[in-house]
């Protein structure tokens, strides 16, 4: 969230051709963590049977359907309509960020263009989403982790310490972000580490590994020390993390 602002004003634009209605509850719950969805629009050809499952969802969540006929078979006119709308909304200067919901690489340039204007872009899509689109966003959330709260089932099995240690890309990401934020003793505020991770990997999310928080993931790897520091009055001052390979000062 932008500094100096308590609430971000967001535009949520959904590509119905590349999104399932079942993720809507989790999607909007996730969006609410980042700000207020001032605009909620979804794009598709609503004359086609494949989109009928969206009807009750749109009414329940007050999402505005935008009709876009398919001009010819094999061509996706929906993408063009969504991109044009996004640019129109961008130029109103009313928004702090955009939530682009699609697994389609066609929105890569749109995400980059919005960021060029200094606005945040949150992407949402399936794991098949091309890397180019993922990297063009400030943060990218895979929709399989967006489970509705009334379900107690864990959608992603928590990975074991050995599995996490064997993920060399994950370990390198955590260690490089920690190194960039640490002091001379090797300790770093967990929030600063998280910020550095986001800059390097927009798609990073502890939930991708079965953990709800970065702190839980770090502890699960058994590669890091985690210290929850408190003030004299007992209030938490912050959570700090250190690579176990880093020897404490003598």
mmCIF file of C-alpha atoms in Angstrom:
data_model
loop_
_atom_site.group_PDB
_atom_site.id
_atom_site.type_symbol
_atom_site.label_atom_id
_atom_site.label_comp_id
_atom_site.label_asym_id
_atom_site.label_seq_id
_atom_site.Cartn_x
_atom_site.Cartn_y
_atom_site.Cartn_z
ATOM 1 C CA UNK A 1 0.000 0.000 0.000
ATOM 2 C CA UNK A 2 1.306 3.410 -0.931
ATOM 3 C CA UNK A 3 2.902 5.361 1.907
ATOM 4 C CA UNK A 4 0.753 8.113 3.333
ATOM 5 C CA UNK A 5 -2.456 6.419 2.166
ATOM 6 C CA UNK A 6 -4.505 4.154 4.374
ATOM 7 C CA UNK A 7 -6.680 2.860 1.561
ATOM 8 C CA UNK A 8 -5.829 2.210 -2.068
ATOM 9 C CA UNK A 9 -8.523 2.710 -4.684
ATOM 10 C CA UNK A 10 -8.373 -0.229 -7.076
ATOM 11 C CA UNK A 11 -9.920 -1.235 -10.394
ATOM 12 C CA UNK A 12 -10.569 -4.967 -10.719
ATOM 13 C CA UNK A 13 -10.754 -6.176 -14.331
ATOM 14 C CA UNK A 14 -11.523 -9.852 -14.987
ATOM 15 C CA UNK A 15 -11.050 -11.817 -18.188
ATOM 16 C CA UNK A 16 -14.018 -14.225 -18.037
ATOM 17 C CA UNK A 17 -12.582 -16.405 -20.804
ATOM 18 C CA UNK A 18 -9.557 -17.251 -18.618
ATOM 19 C CA UNK A 19 -11.062 -17.265 -15.126
ATOM 20 C CA UNK A 20 -13.381 -19.613 -13.207
ATOM 21 C CA UNK A 21 -16.350 -18.333 -11.135
ATOM 22 C CA UNK A 22 -15.271 -20.547 -8.218
ATOM 23 C CA UNK A 23 -12.353 -18.236 -7.354
ATOM 24 C CA UNK A 24 -14.463 -15.092 -6.980
ATOM 25 C CA UNK A 25 -14.889 -15.177 -3.196
ATOM 26 C CA UNK A 26 -11.193 -15.761 -2.604
ATOM 27 C CA UNK A 27 -10.256 -13.214 -5.255
ATOM 28 C CA UNK A 28 -12.268 -10.360 -3.775
ATOM 29 C CA UNK A 29 -11.141 -11.275 -0.269
ATOM 30 C CA UNK A 30 -7.541 -11.039 -1.456
ATOM 31 C CA UNK A 31 -8.159 -7.740 -3.247
ATOM 32 C CA UNK A 32 -9.588 -6.325 -0.002
ATOM 33 C CA UNK A 33 -6.166 -6.815 1.621
ATOM 34 C CA UNK A 34 -4.695 -4.256 -0.767
ATOM 35 C CA UNK A 35 -7.477 -1.698 -0.989
ATOM 36 C CA UNK A 36 -11.045 -0.926 -2.031
ATOM 37 C CA UNK A 37 -12.362 -2.297 -5.325
ATOM 38 C CA UNK A 38 -13.971 0.889 -6.605
ATOM 39 C CA UNK A 39 -14.536 -0.676 -10.029
ATOM 40 C CA UNK A 40 -15.292 -4.372 -10.645
ATOM 41 C CA UNK A 41 -15.757 -5.352 -14.282
ATOM 42 C CA UNK A 42 -15.670 -8.659 -16.099
ATOM 43 C CA UNK A 43 -15.298 -9.089 -19.857
ATOM 44 C CA UNK A 44 -16.645 -11.793 -22.150
ATOM 45 C CA UNK A 45 -19.215 -12.815 -24.718
ATOM 46 C CA UNK A 46 -22.202 -13.388 -22.436
ATOM 47 C CA UNK A 47 -24.215 -14.958 -25.281
ATOM 48 C CA UNK A 48 -22.028 -18.090 -25.079
ATOM 49 C CA UNK A 49 -23.060 -21.048 -22.852
ATOM 50 C CA UNK A 50 -19.558 -21.332 -21.372
ATOM 51 C CA UNK A 51 -20.056 -18.185 -19.256
ATOM 52 C CA UNK A 52 -23.473 -18.998 -17.781
ATOM 53 C CA UNK A 53 -21.858 -20.078 -14.495
ATOM 54 C CA UNK A 54 -20.926 -16.472 -13.796
ATOM 55 C CA UNK A 55 -24.492 -15.100 -13.553
ATOM 56 C CA UNK A 56 -25.199 -15.672 -9.840
ATOM 57 C CA UNK A 57 -21.633 -14.712 -8.915
ATOM 58 C CA UNK A 58 -21.879 -11.351 -10.670
ATOM 59 C CA UNK A 59 -25.141 -10.489 -8.952
ATOM 60 C CA UNK A 60 -23.874 -11.501 -5.523
ATOM 61 C CA UNK A 61 -20.680 -9.458 -5.754
ATOM 62 C CA UNK A 62 -21.948 -6.550 -7.852
ATOM 63 C CA UNK A 63 -19.467 -7.183 -10.668
ATOM 64 C CA UNK A 64 -20.392 -5.391 -13.879
ATOM 65 C CA UNK A 65 -20.399 -7.646 -16.964
ATOM 66 C CA UNK A 66 -19.085 -6.033 -20.143
ATOM 67 C CA UNK A 67 -20.400 -7.611 -23.329
ATOM 68 C CA UNK A 68 -17.922 -8.235 -26.131
ATOM 69 C CA UNK A 69 -19.073 -10.284 -29.118
ATOM 70 C CA UNK A 70 -16.606 -12.566 -30.846
ATOM 71 C CA UNK A 71 -16.057 -11.063 -34.257
ATOM 72 C CA UNK A 72 -14.532 -14.256 -35.653
ATOM 73 C CA UNK A 73 -13.628 -17.732 -34.464
ATOM 74 C CA UNK A 74 -10.160 -18.048 -32.943
ATOM 75 C CA UNK A 75 -9.752 -14.344 -32.182
ATOM 76 C CA UNK A 76 -10.167 -13.008 -28.650
ATOM 77 C CA UNK A 77 -11.954 -9.657 -28.795
ATOM 78 C CA UNK A 78 -12.410 -9.775 -25.015
ATOM 79 C CA UNK A 79 -8.751 -8.914 -24.434
ATOM 80 C CA UNK A 80 -8.957 -5.794 -26.588
ATOM 81 C CA UNK A 81 -12.074 -4.556 -24.800
ATOM 82 C CA UNK A 82 -10.492 -5.060 -21.404
ATOM 83 C CA UNK A 83 -7.268 -3.295 -22.436
ATOM 84 C CA UNK A 84 -9.159 -0.299 -23.863
ATOM 85 C CA UNK A 85 -11.230 0.004 -20.688
ATOM 86 C CA UNK A 86 -8.118 -0.257 -18.522
ATOM 87 C CA UNK A 87 -6.456 2.604 -20.392
ATOM 88 C CA UNK A 88 -9.588 4.739 -20.106
ATOM 89 C CA UNK A 89 -9.679 4.130 -16.351
ATOM 90 C CA UNK A 90 -5.944 4.791 -16.075
ATOM 91 C CA UNK A 91 -6.285 8.246 -17.593
ATOM 92 C CA UNK A 92 -8.993 9.249 -15.114
ATOM 93 C CA UNK A 93 -6.194 9.365 -12.487
ATOM 94 C CA UNK A 94 -8.679 8.105 -9.897
ATOM 95 C CA UNK A 95 -6.924 4.848 -9.051
ATOM 96 C CA UNK A 96 -3.905 3.753 -7.045
ATOM 97 C CA UNK A 97 -3.680 0.378 -8.709
ATOM 98 C CA UNK A 98 -5.229 -2.262 -10.951
ATOM 99 C CA UNK A 99 -6.056 -5.925 -10.384
ATOM 100 C CA UNK A 100 -5.792 -7.818 -13.667
ATOM 101 C CA UNK A 101 -7.379 -11.257 -13.487
ATOM 102 C CA UNK A 102 -6.274 -13.482 -16.358
ATOM 103 C CA UNK A 103 -3.751 -16.139 -17.327
ATOM 104 C CA UNK A 104 -3.281 -14.610 -20.767
ATOM 105 C CA UNK A 105 0.059 -13.164 -21.883
ATOM 106 C CA UNK A 106 -1.799 -10.554 -23.948
ATOM 107 C CA UNK A 107 -2.015 -8.383 -20.821
ATOM 108 C CA UNK A 108 1.749 -8.193 -20.331
ATOM 109 C CA UNK A 109 2.136 -4.826 -22.060
ATOM 110 C CA UNK A 110 -0.932 -3.452 -20.285
ATOM 111 C CA UNK A 111 0.555 -4.298 -16.880
ATOM 112 C CA UNK A 112 3.856 -2.689 -17.841
ATOM 113 C CA UNK A 113 2.112 0.430 -19.164
ATOM 114 C CA UNK A 114 0.107 0.905 -15.976
ATOM 115 C CA UNK A 115 3.270 0.604 -13.898
ATOM 116 C CA UNK A 116 4.957 3.209 -16.088
ATOM 117 C CA UNK A 117 2.346 5.634 -14.743
ATOM 118 C CA UNK A 118 3.442 4.841 -11.190
ATOM 119 C CA UNK A 119 0.430 2.696 -10.296
ATOM 120 C CA UNK A 120 0.542 -0.743 -8.735
ATOM 121 C CA UNK A 121 -0.510 -3.839 -10.649
ATOM 122 C CA UNK A 122 -1.739 -6.965 -8.896
ATOM 123 C CA UNK A 123 -2.030 -9.939 -11.222
ATOM 124 C CA UNK A 124 -4.159 -13.021 -10.622
ATOM 125 C CA UNK A 125 -3.985 -16.145 -12.727
ATOM 126 C CA UNK A 126 -3.346 -19.869 -12.996
ATOM 127 C CA UNK A 127 0.095 -21.415 -12.706
ATOM 128 C CA UNK A 128 0.197 -21.757 -16.483
ATOM 129 C CA UNK A 129 0.360 -17.951 -16.746
ATOM 130 C CA UNK A 130 3.357 -16.962 -18.914
ATOM 131 C CA UNK A 131 6.348 -15.652 -16.978
ATOM 132 C CA UNK A 132 6.316 -12.415 -18.968
ATOM 133 C CA UNK A 133 2.905 -11.414 -17.599
ATOM 134 C CA UNK A 134 3.833 -12.488 -14.070
ATOM 135 C CA UNK A 135 7.014 -10.414 -14.129
ATOM 136 C CA UNK A 136 5.185 -7.367 -15.497
ATOM 137 C CA UNK A 137 3.115 -7.144 -12.282
ATOM 138 C CA UNK A 138 4.167 -5.736 -8.919
ATOM 139 C CA UNK A 139 2.656 -8.808 -7.297
ATOM 140 C CA UNK A 140 1.173 -11.929 -8.860
ATOM 141 C CA UNK A 141 -1.108 -14.303 -6.971
ATOM 142 C CA UNK A 142 -1.834 -17.801 -8.230
ATOM 143 C CA UNK A 143 -5.570 -18.376 -7.959
ATOM 144 C CA UNK A 144 -5.328 -21.906 -6.595
ATOM 145 C CA UNK A 145 -4.347 -20.458 -3.203
ATOM 146 C CA UNK A 146 -7.480 -18.317 -3.083
ATOM 147 C CA UNK A 147 -9.743 -20.729 -1.284
ATOM 148 C CA UNK A 148 -12.977 -19.472 0.216
ATOM 149 C CA UNK A 149 -12.885 -19.104 4.026
ATOM 150 C CA UNK A 150 -15.855 -21.386 4.654
ATOM 151 C CA UNK A 151 -13.723 -24.279 3.423
ATOM 152 C CA UNK A 152 -11.270 -25.674 5.973
ATOM 153 C CA UNK A 153 -9.368 -27.697 3.391
ATOM 154 C CA UNK A 154 -5.770 -26.783 2.654
ATOM 155 C CA UNK A 155 -5.517 -26.345 -1.098
ATOM 156 C CA UNK A 156 -1.727 -26.586 -1.134
ATOM 157 C CA UNK A 157 -0.013 -29.214 1.009
ATOM 158 C CA UNK A 158 2.642 -27.689 3.282
ATOM 159 C CA UNK A 159 6.036 -28.723 1.972
ATOM 160 C CA UNK A 160 8.460 -30.419 4.330
ATOM 161 C CA UNK A 161 11.800 -28.967 5.394
ATOM 162 C CA UNK A 162 13.634 -31.306 3.015
ATOM 163 C CA UNK A 163 11.397 -30.301 0.101
ATOM 164 C CA UNK A 164 11.904 -26.614 0.854
ATOM 165 C CA UNK A 165 15.673 -27.006 1.195
ATOM 166 C CA UNK A 166 15.719 -28.863 -2.109
ATOM 167 C CA UNK A 167 14.058 -25.935 -3.846
ATOM 168 C CA UNK A 168 17.270 -24.109 -4.744
ATOM 169 C CA UNK A 169 15.422 -21.188 -6.336
ATOM 170 C CA UNK A 170 13.403 -20.581 -3.169
ATOM 171 C CA UNK A 171 16.406 -20.844 -0.869
ATOM 172 C CA UNK A 172 18.471 -18.491 -3.040
ATOM 173 C CA UNK A 173 15.589 -15.993 -3.123
ATOM 174 C CA UNK A 174 15.147 -16.012 0.657
ATOM 175 C CA UNK A 175 18.872 -15.717 1.337
ATOM 176 C CA UNK A 176 19.496 -12.919 -1.174
ATOM 177 C CA UNK A 177 16.540 -10.906 0.145
ATOM 178 C CA UNK A 178 17.750 -11.432 3.709
ATOM 179 C CA UNK A 179 21.296 -10.418 2.822
ATOM 180 C CA UNK A 180 20.056 -7.196 1.251
ATOM 181 C CA UNK A 181 18.097 -6.228 4.372
ATOM 182 C CA UNK A 182 20.355 -7.486 7.177
ATOM 183 C CA UNK A 183 22.545 -5.516 9.568
ATOM 184 C CA UNK A 184 26.133 -6.363 10.497
ATOM 185 C CA UNK A 185 24.971 -9.081 12.886
ATOM 186 C CA UNK A 186 23.017 -10.793 10.125
ATOM 187 C CA UNK A 187 19.553 -9.980 11.489
ATOM 188 C CA UNK A 188 16.896 -8.339 9.307
ATOM 189 C CA UNK A 189 13.342 -7.205 9.919
ATOM 190 C CA UNK A 190 11.016 -9.746 8.322
ATOM 191 C CA UNK A 191 8.976 -6.991 6.668
ATOM 192 C CA UNK A 192 12.077 -5.653 4.910
ATOM 193 C CA UNK A 193 12.933 -9.162 3.739
ATOM 194 C CA UNK A 194 9.421 -9.559 2.354
ATOM 195 C CA UNK A 195 9.712 -6.266 0.486
ATOM 196 C CA UNK A 196 12.988 -7.351 -1.119
ATOM 197 C CA UNK A 197 11.473 -10.678 -2.135
ATOM 198 C CA UNK A 198 8.539 -8.912 -3.818
ATOM 199 C CA UNK A 199 10.954 -6.806 -5.877
ATOM 200 C CA UNK A 200 12.761 -9.913 -7.113
ATOM 201 C CA UNK A 201 9.834 -12.290 -7.607
ATOM 202 C CA UNK A 202 6.294 -10.867 -8.032
ATOM 203 C CA UNK A 203 4.832 -14.386 -7.958
ATOM 204 C CA UNK A 204 6.303 -15.251 -4.540
ATOM 205 C CA UNK A 205 3.667 -16.172 -1.979
ATOM 206 C CA UNK A 206 4.153 -18.371 1.130
ATOM 207 C CA UNK A 207 0.793 -19.964 0.304
ATOM 208 C CA UNK A 208 2.352 -21.466 -2.821
ATOM 209 C CA UNK A 209 4.298 -23.703 -0.423
ATOM 210 C CA UNK A 210 1.406 -24.377 1.952
ATOM 211 C CA UNK A 211 2.144 -21.665 4.535
ATOM 212 C CA UNK A 212 0.037 -18.595 5.264
ATOM 213 C CA UNK A 213 2.866 -16.296 6.376
ATOM 214 C CA UNK A 214 6.503 -15.674 5.458
ATOM 215 C CA UNK A 215 7.478 -16.298 9.090
ATOM 216 C CA UNK A 216 5.942 -19.780 8.984
ATOM 217 C CA UNK A 217 7.687 -20.587 5.714
ATOM 218 C CA UNK A 218 11.064 -19.388 7.012
ATOM 219 C CA UNK A 219 10.735 -21.528 10.132
ATOM 220 C CA UNK A 220 9.633 -24.547 8.089
ATOM 221 C CA UNK A 221 12.849 -24.479 6.039
ATOM 222 C CA UNK A 222 14.900 -24.851 9.264
ATOM 223 C CA UNK A 223 17.521 -22.668 7.575
ATOM 224 C CA UNK A 224 16.766 -19.480 9.486
ATOM 225 C CA UNK A 225 16.561 -18.209 13.035
ATOM 226 C CA UNK A 226 13.430 -16.189 13.772
ATOM 227 C CA UNK A 227 13.262 -13.795 16.711
ATOM 228 C CA UNK A 228 10.082 -12.005 17.825
ATOM 229 C CA UNK A 229 11.311 -8.958 19.719
ATOM 230 C CA UNK A 230 9.208 -7.061 22.224
ATOM 231 C CA UNK A 231 9.367 -3.646 23.816
ATOM 232 C CA UNK A 232 9.542 -3.001 27.536
ATOM 233 C CA UNK A 233 5.748 -2.805 27.746
ATOM 234 C CA UNK A 234 5.409 -6.239 26.201
ATOM 235 C CA UNK A 235 4.210 -5.068 22.774
ATOM 236 C CA UNK A 236 5.809 -6.690 19.750
ATOM 237 C CA UNK A 237 8.531 -4.527 18.236
ATOM 238 C CA UNK A 238 8.994 -6.695 15.210
ATOM 239 C CA UNK A 239 9.926 -10.104 13.860
ATOM 240 C CA UNK A 240 13.551 -10.543 12.815
ATOM 241 C CA UNK A 241 15.205 -13.268 10.786
ATOM 242 C CA UNK A 242 18.796 -14.478 10.340
ATOM 243 C CA UNK A 243 20.482 -17.122 8.212
ATOM 244 C CA UNK A 244 21.661 -19.941 10.508
ATOM 245 C CA UNK A 245 24.947 -19.998 8.609
ATOM 246 C CA UNK A 246 25.661 -16.523 9.916
ATOM 247 C CA UNK A 247 27.725 -16.851 13.069
ATOM 248 C CA UNK A 248 26.692 -14.522 15.894
ATOM 249 C CA UNK A 249 29.262 -11.908 16.872
ATOM 250 C CA UNK A 250 31.585 -12.885 19.719
#
